[in-house]
mmCIF file of C-alpha atoms in Angstrom:
data_model
loop_
_atom_site.group_PDB
_atom_site.id
_atom_site.type_symbol
_atom_site.label_atom_id
_atom_site.label_comp_id
_atom_site.label_asym_id
_atom_site.label_seq_id
_atom_site.Cartn_x
_atom_site.Cartn_y
_atom_site.Cartn_z
ATOM 1 C CA MET A 22 -18.242 11.710 28.279
ATOM 2 C CA THR A 23 -20.124 9.450 25.890
ATOM 3 C CA LEU A 24 -19.745 5.684 25.549
ATOM 4 C CA SER A 25 -18.279 6.216 22.069
ATOM 5 C CA ASN A 26 -15.562 8.513 23.409
ATOM 6 C CA PHE A 27 -14.825 6.166 26.291
ATOM 7 C CA VAL A 28 -14.387 3.168 23.974
ATOM 8 C CA ALA A 29 -12.241 5.141 21.495
ATOM 9 C CA ALA A 30 -10.091 6.574 24.327
ATOM 10 C CA PHE A 31 -9.641 3.174 26.001
ATOM 11 C CA LEU A 32 -8.565 1.562 22.719
ATOM 12 C CA THR A 33 -6.270 4.505 21.924
ATOM 13 C CA LEU A 34 -4.576 4.053 25.321
ATOM 14 C CA CYS A 35 -4.373 0.276 24.735
ATOM 15 C CA ILE A 36 -2.318 0.924 21.580
ATOM 16 C CA PHE A 37 -0.221 3.658 23.214
ATOM 17 C CA SER A 38 0.619 1.256 26.056
ATOM 18 C CA PHE A 39 3.037 -0.437 23.635
ATOM 19 C CA LEU A 40 5.384 2.513 24.191
ATOM 20 C CA TYR A 41 6.054 1.065 27.643
ATOM 21 C CA LYS A 42 6.355 -2.542 26.491
ATOM 22 C CA GLU A 43 4.272 -5.269 24.890
ATOM 23 C CA ASN A 44 1.414 -6.020 27.277
ATOM 24 C CA PRO A 45 -2.028 -7.708 27.309
ATOM 25 C CA PHE A 46 -3.869 -4.413 26.636
ATOM 26 C CA TYR A 47 -1.828 -3.772 23.498
ATOM 27 C CA ARG A 48 -2.251 -7.335 22.271
ATOM 28 C CA PHE A 49 -6.002 -7.105 22.869
ATOM 29 C CA GLY A 50 -6.172 -3.864 20.855
ATOM 30 C CA GLU A 51 -3.964 -5.257 18.095
ATOM 31 C CA HIS A 52 -6.081 -8.402 17.652
ATOM 32 C CA LEU A 53 -9.305 -6.409 17.871
ATOM 33 C CA LEU A 54 -8.051 -4.071 15.138
ATOM 34 C CA VAL A 55 -7.260 -6.977 12.804
ATOM 35 C CA GLY A 56 -10.705 -8.535 13.352
ATOM 36 C CA VAL A 57 -12.662 -5.290 13.007
ATOM 37 C CA SER A 58 -10.687 -4.212 9.908
ATOM 38 C CA MET A 59 -11.345 -7.514 8.155
ATOM 39 C CA GLY A 60 -14.967 -7.516 9.323
ATOM 40 C CA TYR A 61 -15.347 -3.964 8.009
ATOM 41 C CA ALA A 62 -14.005 -4.924 4.576
ATOM 42 C CA ILE A 63 -16.421 -7.841 4.023
ATOM 43 C CA PRO A 64 -19.782 -5.953 3.811
ATOM 44 C CA LEU A 65 -18.032 -3.050 2.068
ATOM 45 C CA ILE A 66 -16.717 -5.270 -0.727
ATOM 46 C CA TYR A 67 -19.987 -7.200 -0.850
ATOM 47 C CA ASP A 68 -21.973 -3.986 -1.433
ATOM 48 C CA THR A 69 -19.520 -2.120 -3.671
ATOM 49 C CA VAL A 70 -18.022 -4.947 -5.736
ATOM 50 C CA PHE A 71 -19.945 -8.233 -5.429
ATOM 51 C CA ILE A 72 -23.449 -6.780 -5.870
ATOM 52 C CA PRO A 73 -22.727 -4.452 -8.847
ATOM 53 C CA TYR A 74 -20.259 -6.685 -10.719
ATOM 54 C CA VAL A 75 -21.435 -10.242 -9.920
ATOM 55 C CA TYR A 76 -24.958 -10.416 -8.476
ATOM 56 C CA ARG A 77 -26.639 -7.672 -10.542
ATOM 57 C CA PRO A 78 -25.264 -8.747 -13.964
ATOM 58 C CA ILE A 79 -26.159 -12.417 -13.401
ATOM 59 C CA PHE A 80 -29.445 -12.306 -11.493
ATOM 60 C CA LEU A 81 -30.976 -8.958 -12.490
ATOM 61 C CA ASP A 82 -29.523 -8.218 -15.943
ATOM 62 C CA HIS A 83 -29.423 -11.935 -16.927
ATOM 63 C CA ASN A 84 -25.922 -11.497 -18.353
ATOM 64 C CA TYR A 85 -25.074 -15.157 -17.749
ATOM 65 C CA ILE A 86 -21.563 -14.922 -19.242
ATOM 66 C CA ILE A 87 -20.498 -13.335 -15.912
ATOM 67 C CA ILE A 88 -20.962 -16.783 -14.349
ATOM 68 C CA ILE A 89 -17.593 -17.716 -15.933
ATOM 69 C CA PRO A 90 -15.501 -15.059 -14.074
ATOM 70 C CA ALA A 91 -17.558 -15.750 -10.925
ATOM 71 C CA VAL A 92 -16.573 -19.434 -11.146
ATOM 72 C CA LEU A 93 -12.983 -18.372 -11.897
ATOM 73 C CA GLY A 94 -13.039 -16.188 -8.761
ATOM 74 C CA PHE A 95 -14.399 -19.066 -6.714
ATOM 75 C CA LEU A 96 -11.326 -21.102 -7.738
ATOM 76 C CA TYR A 97 -9.298 -18.899 -5.344
ATOM 77 C CA VAL A 98 -10.693 -21.047 -2.524
ATOM 78 C CA PHE A 99 -8.742 -24.087 -3.796
ATOM 79 C CA ARG A 100 -5.493 -22.321 -2.791
ATOM 80 C CA TYR A 101 -5.734 -24.232 0.478
ATOM 81 C CA SER A 102 -6.431 -27.621 -1.081
ATOM 82 C CA LYS A 103 -3.459 -29.983 -1.294
ATOM 83 C CA ASN A 104 -4.522 -31.678 -4.524
ATOM 84 C CA LEU A 105 -6.448 -28.894 -6.259
ATOM 85 C CA SER A 106 -4.357 -25.819 -5.376
ATOM 86 C CA TRP A 107 -3.352 -25.499 -9.056
ATOM 87 C CA LEU A 108 -6.915 -24.393 -9.829
ATOM 88 C CA ALA A 109 -6.285 -21.154 -7.875
ATOM 89 C CA ARG A 110 -3.742 -20.175 -10.550
ATOM 90 C CA TYR A 111 -6.486 -19.344 -13.052
ATOM 91 C CA PRO A 112 -7.987 -16.269 -11.324
ATOM 92 C CA ILE A 113 -4.413 -15.107 -10.551
ATOM 93 C CA VAL A 114 -3.178 -15.386 -14.152
ATOM 94 C CA PHE A 115 -6.281 -13.639 -15.458
ATOM 95 C CA GLY A 116 -5.293 -10.605 -13.390
ATOM 96 C CA MET A 117 -1.607 -10.971 -14.232
ATOM 97 C CA GLY A 118 -2.337 -10.401 -17.934
ATOM 98 C CA ILE A 119 -2.411 -6.664 -17.244
ATOM 99 C CA VAL A 120 1.411 -6.683 -16.920
ATOM 100 C CA GLY A 121 1.411 -6.568 -20.733
ATOM 101 C CA MET A 122 0.018 -3.065 -20.466
ATOM 102 C CA SER A 123 2.550 -2.029 -17.858
ATOM 103 C CA VAL A 124 5.463 -2.587 -20.290
ATOM 104 C CA PRO A 125 4.686 0.333 -22.637
ATOM 105 C CA MET A 126 2.876 2.390 -19.951
ATOM 106 C CA SER A 127 5.764 2.243 -17.436
ATOM 107 C CA MET A 128 8.253 2.968 -20.177
ATOM 108 C CA HIS A 129 6.226 5.990 -21.221
ATOM 109 C CA SER A 130 5.141 7.528 -17.895
ATOM 110 C CA GLN A 131 7.983 6.556 -15.581
ATOM 111 C CA VAL A 132 10.944 6.643 -17.928
ATOM 112 C CA LEU A 133 10.424 8.715 -21.084
ATOM 113 C CA VAL A 134 8.210 11.444 -19.606
ATOM 114 C CA GLN A 135 10.468 11.748 -16.530
ATOM 115 C CA MET A 136 13.563 11.988 -18.724
ATOM 116 C CA LYS A 137 11.926 14.631 -20.893
ATOM 117 C CA THR A 138 10.802 16.772 -17.928
ATOM 118 C CA ALA A 139 14.251 16.409 -16.346
ATOM 119 C CA MET A 140 15.904 17.855 -19.461
ATOM 120 C CA LEU A 141 13.468 20.440 -20.793
ATOM 121 C CA PRO A 142 13.598 23.365 -20.335
ATOM 122 C CA LEU A 143 17.023 23.968 -18.761
ATOM 123 C CA ASP A 144 16.344 27.668 -18.360
ATOM 124 C CA ASN A 145 17.225 28.403 -14.727
ATOM 125 C CA ILE A 146 19.578 27.235 -11.995
ATOM 126 C CA ASN A 147 16.944 24.985 -10.364
ATOM 127 C CA THR A 148 16.127 23.022 -13.536
ATOM 128 C CA ILE A 149 19.871 22.655 -14.213
ATOM 129 C CA LEU A 150 20.374 21.335 -10.642
ATOM 130 C CA ILE A 151 17.490 18.865 -11.075
ATOM 131 C CA PHE A 152 19.042 17.672 -14.342
ATOM 132 C CA ILE A 153 22.511 17.257 -12.780
ATOM 133 C CA GLY A 154 20.994 15.483 -9.754
ATOM 134 C CA THR A 155 18.936 13.066 -11.878
ATOM 135 C CA VAL A 156 21.850 12.159 -14.153
ATOM 136 C CA THR A 157 24.399 11.737 -11.338
ATOM 137 C CA ILE A 158 22.015 9.546 -9.293
ATOM 138 C CA LEU A 159 21.358 7.345 -12.334
ATOM 139 C CA LEU A 160 25.118 7.098 -12.898
ATOM 140 C CA TYR A 161 25.549 6.064 -9.255
ATOM 141 C CA PHE A 162 23.322 3.040 -9.923
ATOM 142 C CA PHE A 163 25.346 2.048 -12.983
ATOM 143 C CA PHE A 164 27.547 -0.661 -11.544
ATOM 144 C CA SER A 165 29.248 -1.862 -14.741
ATOM 145 C CA LYS A 166 31.959 0.753 -14.236
ATOM 146 C CA ALA A 167 33.998 1.100 -11.043
ATOM 147 C CA HIS A 168 33.199 4.248 -9.078
ATOM 148 C CA LYS A 169 36.773 5.553 -9.169
ATOM 149 C CA GLY A 170 38.526 8.721 -10.355
ATOM 150 C CA ALA A 171 36.482 11.386 -12.139
ATOM 151 C CA TYR A 172 33.545 8.977 -12.547
ATOM 152 C CA GLY A 173 33.600 8.305 -8.810
ATOM 153 C CA LYS A 174 33.476 12.047 -8.101
ATOM 154 C CA VAL A 175 30.465 12.459 -10.409
ATOM 155 C CA THR A 176 28.589 9.572 -8.761
ATOM 156 C CA ASN A 177 29.441 11.062 -5.363
ATOM 157 C CA ILE A 178 27.451 14.168 -6.344
ATOM 158 C CA GLY A 179 24.534 11.799 -6.929
ATOM 159 C CA VAL A 180 24.940 10.428 -3.391
ATOM 160 C CA TRP A 181 24.654 13.963 -1.984
ATOM 161 C CA PHE A 182 21.499 14.607 -3.968
ATOM 162 C CA MET A 183 20.068 11.307 -2.732
ATOM 163 C CA MET A 184 20.929 12.122 0.879
ATOM 164 C CA ILE A 185 19.107 15.451 0.641
ATOM 165 C CA GLY A 186 16.150 13.687 -1.010
ATOM 166 C CA PHE A 187 16.035 10.956 1.661
ATOM 167 C CA GLY A 188 16.322 13.594 4.407
ATOM 168 C CA ALA A 189 13.418 15.542 2.895
ATOM 169 C CA SER A 190 11.280 12.386 2.578
ATOM 170 C CA PHE A 191 12.152 11.403 6.142
ATOM 171 C CA GLY A 192 11.256 14.867 7.473
ATOM 172 C CA TYR A 193 7.966 14.777 5.598
ATOM 173 C CA THR A 194 7.116 11.300 6.936
ATOM 174 C CA VAL A 195 7.961 12.314 10.512
ATOM 175 C CA MET A 196 5.687 15.349 10.248
ATOM 176 C CA ALA A 197 2.826 13.196 8.896
ATOM 177 C CA ARG A 198 3.181 10.819 11.873
ATOM 178 C CA ILE A 199 3.467 13.735 14.296
ATOM 179 C CA SER A 200 0.245 15.244 12.946
ATOM 180 C CA LEU A 201 -1.499 11.886 13.566
ATOM 181 C CA LEU A 202 -0.064 11.855 17.088
ATOM 182 C CA ILE A 203 -1.298 15.420 17.673
ATOM 183 C CA GLY A 204 -4.746 14.288 16.484
ATOM 184 C CA ARG A 205 -4.837 11.447 19.020
ATOM 185 C CA ILE A 206 -3.551 13.668 21.862
ATOM 186 C CA GLN A 207 -6.159 16.303 20.967
ATOM 187 C CA PHE A 208 -8.836 13.607 21.106
ATOM 188 C CA LEU A 209 -7.672 12.338 24.508
ATOM 189 C CA LEU A 210 -7.262 15.779 26.092
ATOM 190 C CA GLY A 211 -10.166 17.465 24.277
ATOM 191 C CA ASP A 212 -13.027 15.109 23.375
ATOM 192 C CA PHE A 213 -12.328 12.588 26.143
ATOM 193 C CA LEU A 214 -11.075 14.559 29.144
ATOM 194 C CA GLY A 215 -12.370 18.002 28.127
ATOM 195 C CA LEU A 216 -9.117 19.663 29.215
ATOM 196 C CA ILE A 217 -8.684 21.600 25.969
ATOM 197 C CA LYS A 218 -11.341 23.356 23.923
ATOM 198 C CA MET B 16 -0.167 -28.832 -17.991
ATOM 199 C CA LYS B 17 -1.157 -27.442 -14.583
ATOM 200 C CA ARG B 18 1.554 -24.795 -14.973
ATOM 201 C CA GLN B 19 1.785 -24.511 -18.764
ATOM 202 C CA ILE B 20 -1.842 -23.494 -19.410
ATOM 203 C CA PRO B 21 -1.787 -20.638 -16.838
ATOM 204 C CA LEU B 22 1.547 -19.482 -18.301
ATOM 205 C CA MET B 23 0.029 -19.506 -21.805
ATOM 206 C CA ILE B 24 -2.943 -17.438 -20.565
ATOM 207 C CA VAL B 25 -0.602 -14.809 -19.076
ATOM 208 C CA MET B 26 1.444 -14.645 -22.278
ATOM 209 C CA ILE B 27 -1.586 -14.381 -24.590
ATOM 210 C CA LEU B 28 -3.379 -11.807 -22.391
ATOM 211 C CA GLY B 29 -0.115 -9.910 -21.847
ATOM 212 C CA PHE B 30 0.686 -9.573 -25.546
ATOM 213 C CA LEU B 31 -2.950 -8.625 -26.273
ATOM 214 C CA PHE B 32 -2.552 -5.835 -23.696
ATOM 215 C CA VAL B 33 0.667 -4.667 -25.375
ATOM 216 C CA ILE B 34 -1.247 -4.489 -28.671
ATOM 217 C CA HIS B 35 -4.177 -2.747 -26.925
ATOM 218 C CA THR B 36 -1.844 0.023 -25.731
ATOM 219 C CA PHE B 37 -0.689 0.821 -29.263
ATOM 220 C CA VAL B 38 -3.863 0.104 -31.276
ATOM 221 C CA PRO B 39 -6.773 2.458 -30.556
ATOM 222 C CA HIS B 40 -9.287 0.280 -32.453
ATOM 223 C CA LYS B 41 -12.810 -0.523 -31.234
ATOM 224 C CA ILE B 42 -11.938 -4.233 -30.950
ATOM 225 C CA SER B 43 -8.977 -3.292 -28.779
ATOM 226 C CA ALA B 44 -11.157 -1.041 -26.570
ATOM 227 C CA ASP B 45 -13.807 -3.792 -26.319
ATOM 228 C CA PHE B 46 -11.122 -6.280 -25.272
ATOM 229 C CA TYR B 47 -10.042 -3.968 -22.417
ATOM 230 C CA ASP B 48 -13.676 -3.431 -21.322
ATOM 231 C CA TRP B 49 -14.247 -7.203 -21.361
ATOM 232 C CA TRP B 50 -11.130 -7.801 -19.233
ATOM 233 C CA GLN B 51 -12.153 -5.107 -16.743
ATOM 234 C CA GLU B 52 -15.680 -6.536 -16.440
ATOM 235 C CA TRP B 53 -14.355 -10.024 -15.752
ATOM 236 C CA ALA B 54 -11.564 -8.856 -13.435
ATOM 237 C CA LYS B 55 -14.121 -6.945 -11.338
ATOM 238 C CA ALA B 56 -16.313 -10.074 -11.160
ATOM 239 C CA ILE B 57 -13.330 -12.179 -10.033
ATOM 240 C CA SER B 58 -11.956 -9.710 -7.452
ATOM 241 C CA PRO B 59 -14.539 -9.985 -4.606
ATOM 242 C CA PHE B 60 -13.747 -13.692 -4.224
ATOM 243 C CA ALA B 61 -10.214 -12.783 -3.091
ATOM 244 C CA VAL B 62 -11.806 -11.586 0.173
ATOM 245 C CA VAL B 63 -13.026 -15.138 0.785
ATOM 246 C CA LEU B 64 -9.386 -16.224 0.542
ATOM 247 C CA GLY B 65 -8.422 -13.630 3.168
ATOM 248 C CA VAL B 66 -11.203 -14.700 5.530
ATOM 249 C CA ILE B 67 -10.266 -18.386 5.145
ATOM 250 C CA SER B 68 -6.616 -17.566 5.775
ATOM 251 C CA LEU B 69 -7.412 -15.557 8.910
ATOM 252 C CA GLY B 70 -9.872 -18.229 10.060
ATOM 253 C CA MET B 71 -7.305 -21.001 9.566
ATOM 254 C CA VAL B 72 -4.561 -19.191 11.506
ATOM 255 C CA HIS B 73 -6.736 -18.154 14.431
ATOM 256 C CA GLY B 74 -9.080 -21.148 14.320
ATOM 257 C CA THR B 75 -6.105 -23.495 14.728
ATOM 258 C CA LYS B 76 -4.808 -21.480 17.688
ATOM 259 C CA ILE B 77 -8.226 -21.564 19.378
ATOM 260 C CA SER B 78 -8.904 -25.263 18.757
ATOM 261 C CA ARG B 79 -5.438 -26.270 19.999
ATOM 262 C CA LYS B 80 -5.622 -23.855 22.937
ATOM 263 C CA ALA B 81 -2.222 -22.549 21.865
ATOM 264 C CA PRO B 82 -0.504 -19.958 24.106
ATOM 265 C CA ASN B 83 -2.460 -16.662 24.056
ATOM 266 C CA TRP B 84 -5.349 -18.272 22.132
ATOM 267 C CA GLN B 85 -7.722 -15.827 23.831
ATOM 268 C CA TYR B 86 -6.446 -13.028 21.583
ATOM 269 C CA SER B 87 -7.278 -15.107 18.510
ATOM 270 C CA LEU B 88 -10.809 -15.441 19.876
ATOM 271 C CA VAL B 89 -10.975 -11.619 20.084
ATOM 272 C CA THR B 90 -9.965 -11.382 16.398
ATOM 273 C CA VAL B 91 -12.511 -13.964 15.248
ATOM 274 C CA LEU B 92 -15.351 -12.502 17.336
ATOM 275 C CA ALA B 93 -14.525 -8.958 16.166
ATOM 276 C CA LEU B 94 -14.504 -10.122 12.534
ATOM 277 C CA VAL B 95 -17.806 -11.996 12.831
ATOM 278 C CA PHE B 96 -19.568 -9.239 14.788
ATOM 279 C CA THR B 97 -18.380 -6.381 12.523
ATOM 280 C CA ALA B 98 -19.239 -8.235 9.320
ATOM 281 C CA ALA B 99 -22.615 -9.375 10.717
ATOM 282 C CA SER B 100 -23.473 -5.834 11.848
ATOM 283 C CA GLY B 101 -22.790 -4.590 8.317
ATOM 284 C CA PHE B 102 -25.061 -7.223 6.779
ATOM 285 C CA ILE B 103 -27.858 -6.993 9.376
ATOM 286 C CA TRP B 104 -28.124 -3.233 10.036
ATOM 287 C CA GLY B 105 -26.530 -1.880 6.850
ATOM 288 C CA ARG B 106 -23.578 0.425 6.287
ATOM 289 C CA GLN B 107 -25.246 3.828 6.557
ATOM 290 C CA GLU B 108 -24.530 6.502 9.182
ATOM 291 C CA GLY B 109 -25.801 5.688 12.682
ATOM 292 C CA THR B 110 -25.594 1.891 12.355
ATOM 293 C CA PRO B 111 -23.474 -0.334 14.670
ATOM 294 C CA TYR B 112 -21.220 -1.011 11.668
ATOM 295 C CA MET B 113 -20.348 2.683 11.324
ATOM 296 C CA TRP B 114 -20.073 3.030 15.105
ATOM 297 C CA LEU B 115 -17.437 0.286 15.105
ATOM 298 C CA PHE B 116 -15.605 2.008 12.262
ATOM 299 C CA LYS B 117 -15.600 5.426 13.937
ATOM 300 C CA ASN B 118 -14.896 4.369 17.520
ATOM 301 C CA VAL B 119 -12.856 1.188 17.155
ATOM 302 C CA GLN B 120 -11.193 0.875 13.764
ATOM 303 C CA MET B 121 -10.373 4.514 13.034
ATOM 304 C CA PRO B 122 -8.948 5.548 16.462
ATOM 305 C CA MET B 123 -6.838 2.395 16.696
ATOM 306 C CA SER B 124 -5.466 2.690 13.140
ATOM 307 C CA ALA B 125 -4.579 6.362 13.684
ATOM 308 C CA THR B 126 -2.912 5.535 17.022
ATOM 309 C CA MET B 127 -1.018 2.634 15.479
ATOM 310 C CA PHE B 128 0.400 4.942 12.797
ATOM 311 C CA SER B 129 1.105 7.714 15.321
ATOM 312 C CA LEU B 130 3.191 5.222 17.361
ATOM 313 C CA LEU B 131 5.635 5.344 14.476
ATOM 314 C CA ALA B 132 6.379 8.984 15.377
ATOM 315 C CA PHE B 133 8.186 7.701 18.493
ATOM 316 C CA TYR B 134 9.994 4.857 16.786
ATOM 317 C CA ILE B 135 10.976 6.914 13.759
ATOM 318 C CA ALA B 136 12.475 9.514 16.123
ATOM 319 C CA SER B 137 14.541 6.949 18.048
ATOM 320 C CA ALA B 138 15.590 5.216 14.810
ATOM 321 C CA ALA B 139 16.628 8.589 13.410
ATOM 322 C CA TYR B 140 18.732 9.287 16.479
ATOM 323 C CA LYS B 141 20.564 5.982 16.073
ATOM 324 C CA ALA B 142 20.985 6.303 12.309
ATOM 325 C CA PHE B 143 21.763 9.964 11.929
ATOM 326 C CA ARG B 144 24.363 10.649 14.563
ATOM 327 C CA ALA B 145 26.202 12.572 11.845
ATOM 328 C CA ARG B 146 28.947 9.972 11.422
ATOM 329 C CA SER B 147 29.778 11.164 7.916
ATOM 330 C CA ALA B 148 29.316 14.237 5.740
ATOM 331 C CA GLU B 149 26.475 12.481 3.840
ATOM 332 C CA ALA B 150 24.654 11.584 7.076
ATOM 333 C CA THR B 151 25.004 15.204 8.208
ATOM 334 C CA VAL B 152 23.454 16.433 4.949
ATOM 335 C CA LEU B 153 20.566 13.985 5.409
ATOM 336 C CA LEU B 154 20.048 15.155 8.991
ATOM 337 C CA ILE B 155 20.137 18.871 8.075
ATOM 338 C CA ALA B 156 17.700 18.352 5.155
ATOM 339 C CA ALA B 157 15.307 16.434 7.437
ATOM 340 C CA ILE B 158 15.465 19.098 10.173
ATOM 341 C CA ILE B 159 14.880 21.971 7.712
ATOM 342 C CA VAL B 160 11.919 20.177 6.079
ATOM 343 C CA MET B 161 10.416 19.396 9.504
ATOM 344 C CA LEU B 162 10.854 22.986 10.707
ATOM 345 C CA GLY B 163 9.475 24.278 7.414
ATOM 346 C CA GLN B 164 6.153 22.542 8.129
ATOM 347 C CA VAL B 165 5.529 24.140 11.537
ATOM 348 C CA PRO B 166 5.158 27.762 12.782
ATOM 349 C CA LEU B 167 8.319 27.334 14.892
ATOM 350 C CA GLY B 168 10.409 27.245 11.699
ATOM 351 C CA MET B 169 9.074 30.640 10.637
ATOM 352 C CA GLN B 170 9.808 32.025 14.109
ATOM 353 C CA ILE B 171 13.441 30.812 13.995
ATOM 354 C CA SER B 172 14.045 32.322 10.565
ATOM 355 C CA ARG B 173 11.764 33.531 7.807
ATOM 356 C CA TRP B 174 14.076 31.697 5.365
ATOM 357 C CA ILE B 175 13.386 28.225 6.755
ATOM 358 C CA PRO B 176 10.011 27.672 4.975
ATOM 359 C CA ASP B 177 11.567 28.912 1.695
ATOM 360 C CA ILE B 178 14.621 26.655 2.065
ATOM 361 C CA SER B 179 12.320 23.727 2.968
ATOM 362 C CA THR B 180 10.257 24.332 -0.182
ATOM 363 C CA TRP B 181 13.447 24.589 -2.271
ATOM 364 C CA ILE B 182 14.787 21.302 -0.843
ATOM 365 C CA LEU B 183 11.496 19.576 -1.659
ATOM 366 C CA ASN B 184 11.251 21.060 -5.168
ATOM 367 C CA VAL B 185 14.847 20.815 -6.361
ATOM 368 C CA PRO B 186 17.253 18.230 -4.831
ATOM 369 C CA ASN B 187 14.370 16.066 -3.589
ATOM 370 C CA MET B 188 12.757 16.261 -7.038
ATOM 371 C CA ALA B 189 16.032 15.159 -8.677
ATOM 372 C CA ALA B 190 16.311 12.178 -6.299
ATOM 373 C CA LYS B 191 12.634 11.223 -6.751
ATOM 374 C CA ARG B 192 12.884 11.508 -10.536
ATOM 375 C CA ALA B 193 16.017 9.351 -10.769
ATOM 376 C CA ILE B 194 14.471 6.735 -8.470
ATOM 377 C CA MET B 195 11.251 6.829 -10.511
ATOM 378 C CA ILE B 196 13.210 6.220 -13.728
ATOM 379 C CA GLY B 197 14.964 3.284 -12.032
ATOM 380 C CA VAL B 198 11.664 1.889 -10.754
ATOM 381 C CA GLY B 199 10.125 2.321 -14.224
ATOM 382 C CA LEU B 200 12.943 0.378 -15.870
ATOM 383 C CA GLY B 201 12.617 -2.280 -13.153
ATOM 384 C CA MET B 202 8.869 -2.571 -13.767
ATOM 385 C CA VAL B 203 9.413 -2.950 -17.509
ATOM 386 C CA ALA B 204 12.039 -5.656 -16.916
ATOM 387 C CA THR B 205 9.867 -7.533 -14.400
ATOM 388 C CA SER B 206 6.780 -7.282 -16.626
ATOM 389 C CA LEU B 207 8.760 -8.658 -19.572
ATOM 390 C CA LYS B 208 10.036 -11.516 -17.402
ATOM 391 C CA ILE B 209 6.433 -12.377 -16.471
ATOM 392 C CA LEU B 210 5.228 -12.087 -20.072
ATOM 393 C CA LEU B 211 7.993 -14.329 -21.363
ATOM 394 C CA GLY B 212 7.452 -16.900 -18.619
ATOM 395 C CA ILE B 213 10.858 -16.360 -16.972
ATOM 396 C CA GLU B 214 9.318 -15.100 -13.732
ATOM 397 C CA ARG B 215 6.853 -17.728 -12.453
ATOM 398 C CA THR B 216 6.795 -17.307 -8.674
ATOM 399 C CA TYR B 217 3.233 -15.909 -8.785
ATOM 400 C CA LEU B 218 2.063 -19.406 -9.798
ATOM 401 C CA GLY B 219 2.995 -20.723 -6.359
ATOM 402 C CA GLY B 220 4.583 -24.045 -5.519
ATOM 403 C CA GLY B 221 3.527 -27.564 -6.462
ATOM 404 C CA ASP B 222 3.276 -29.179 -9.892
#
């Protein structure tokens, strides 16, 4: 058993201890995770973002115009100032400008393309079912007409499609979590205790 | 003016981006490259905001000796030590920084997510107890998809993996597609609200 395995196993058990109830070991692990995660991000972002996009252009390539966005970025810090917090709006709004692009792009990729692929080609029972499901679900979310009579029956088909879809998504999510759990159990019983090969 | 100028910037940039999407001219491409270059130069400073926020929350707890302040000390020390190890010894394989990632951060994150397997199961039990026909359909779909992912499903019936694949590719696809269309329309509406200055919550409070 190496020190690395011992530390990883101890911290794994600290987190698992929450299954019993909240306790000092879990809280220690939880706070440690927050600190280490944030501490991990700082040098990573410094090396992969700050150096190539701020330091190198200004100090090595002498592209002094980059000083302007660097100063804009620094204005984020004023978010915590009582009198100057309005200055932090400038780096935020510079990023927010991209929403202009999301208007035509979302309309194209998430609406028009999806509608087209839902309708064409309707050449077998599965594509017809997908089409019926998509239309009935969309009708279910149309609240300007009461869901009564024939319309209510149509929207009810949409509910059934949604329930199957939610069930499938749920099953998929559970299996993803279970595979993570199996990974941790394999680590504890295999790498740490050596009980399984 | 403290709110109006930022709003004007969003509107001008936003409409320039709308034009950029439809006009494949060099000026339009240069505008996008310029925005990307500046946005990348602005982005690392957001980390400073995160560090200050974390420092303020935990620093206050430590200085006031609030209940359980010792845990805040663990967070601050872990942050300082991990960040310092990355700057002092580098980020390559075999350094203390990578050791912390592999033996502290990664096992704990994976365990934290795996905990959800237990809670999702108990939540499912409470939610699914087949109270209605719709809930029963949801439960059956979930069980078939779960069994379709493991060898046990194949052992119960050779049809289970096929039915699981069909559920994922047909009814699930219909549901996902309809939701995606709804989300797309929602994104367009929200983006337009931001562009036209109707939605202003991102500016924060104050004057």
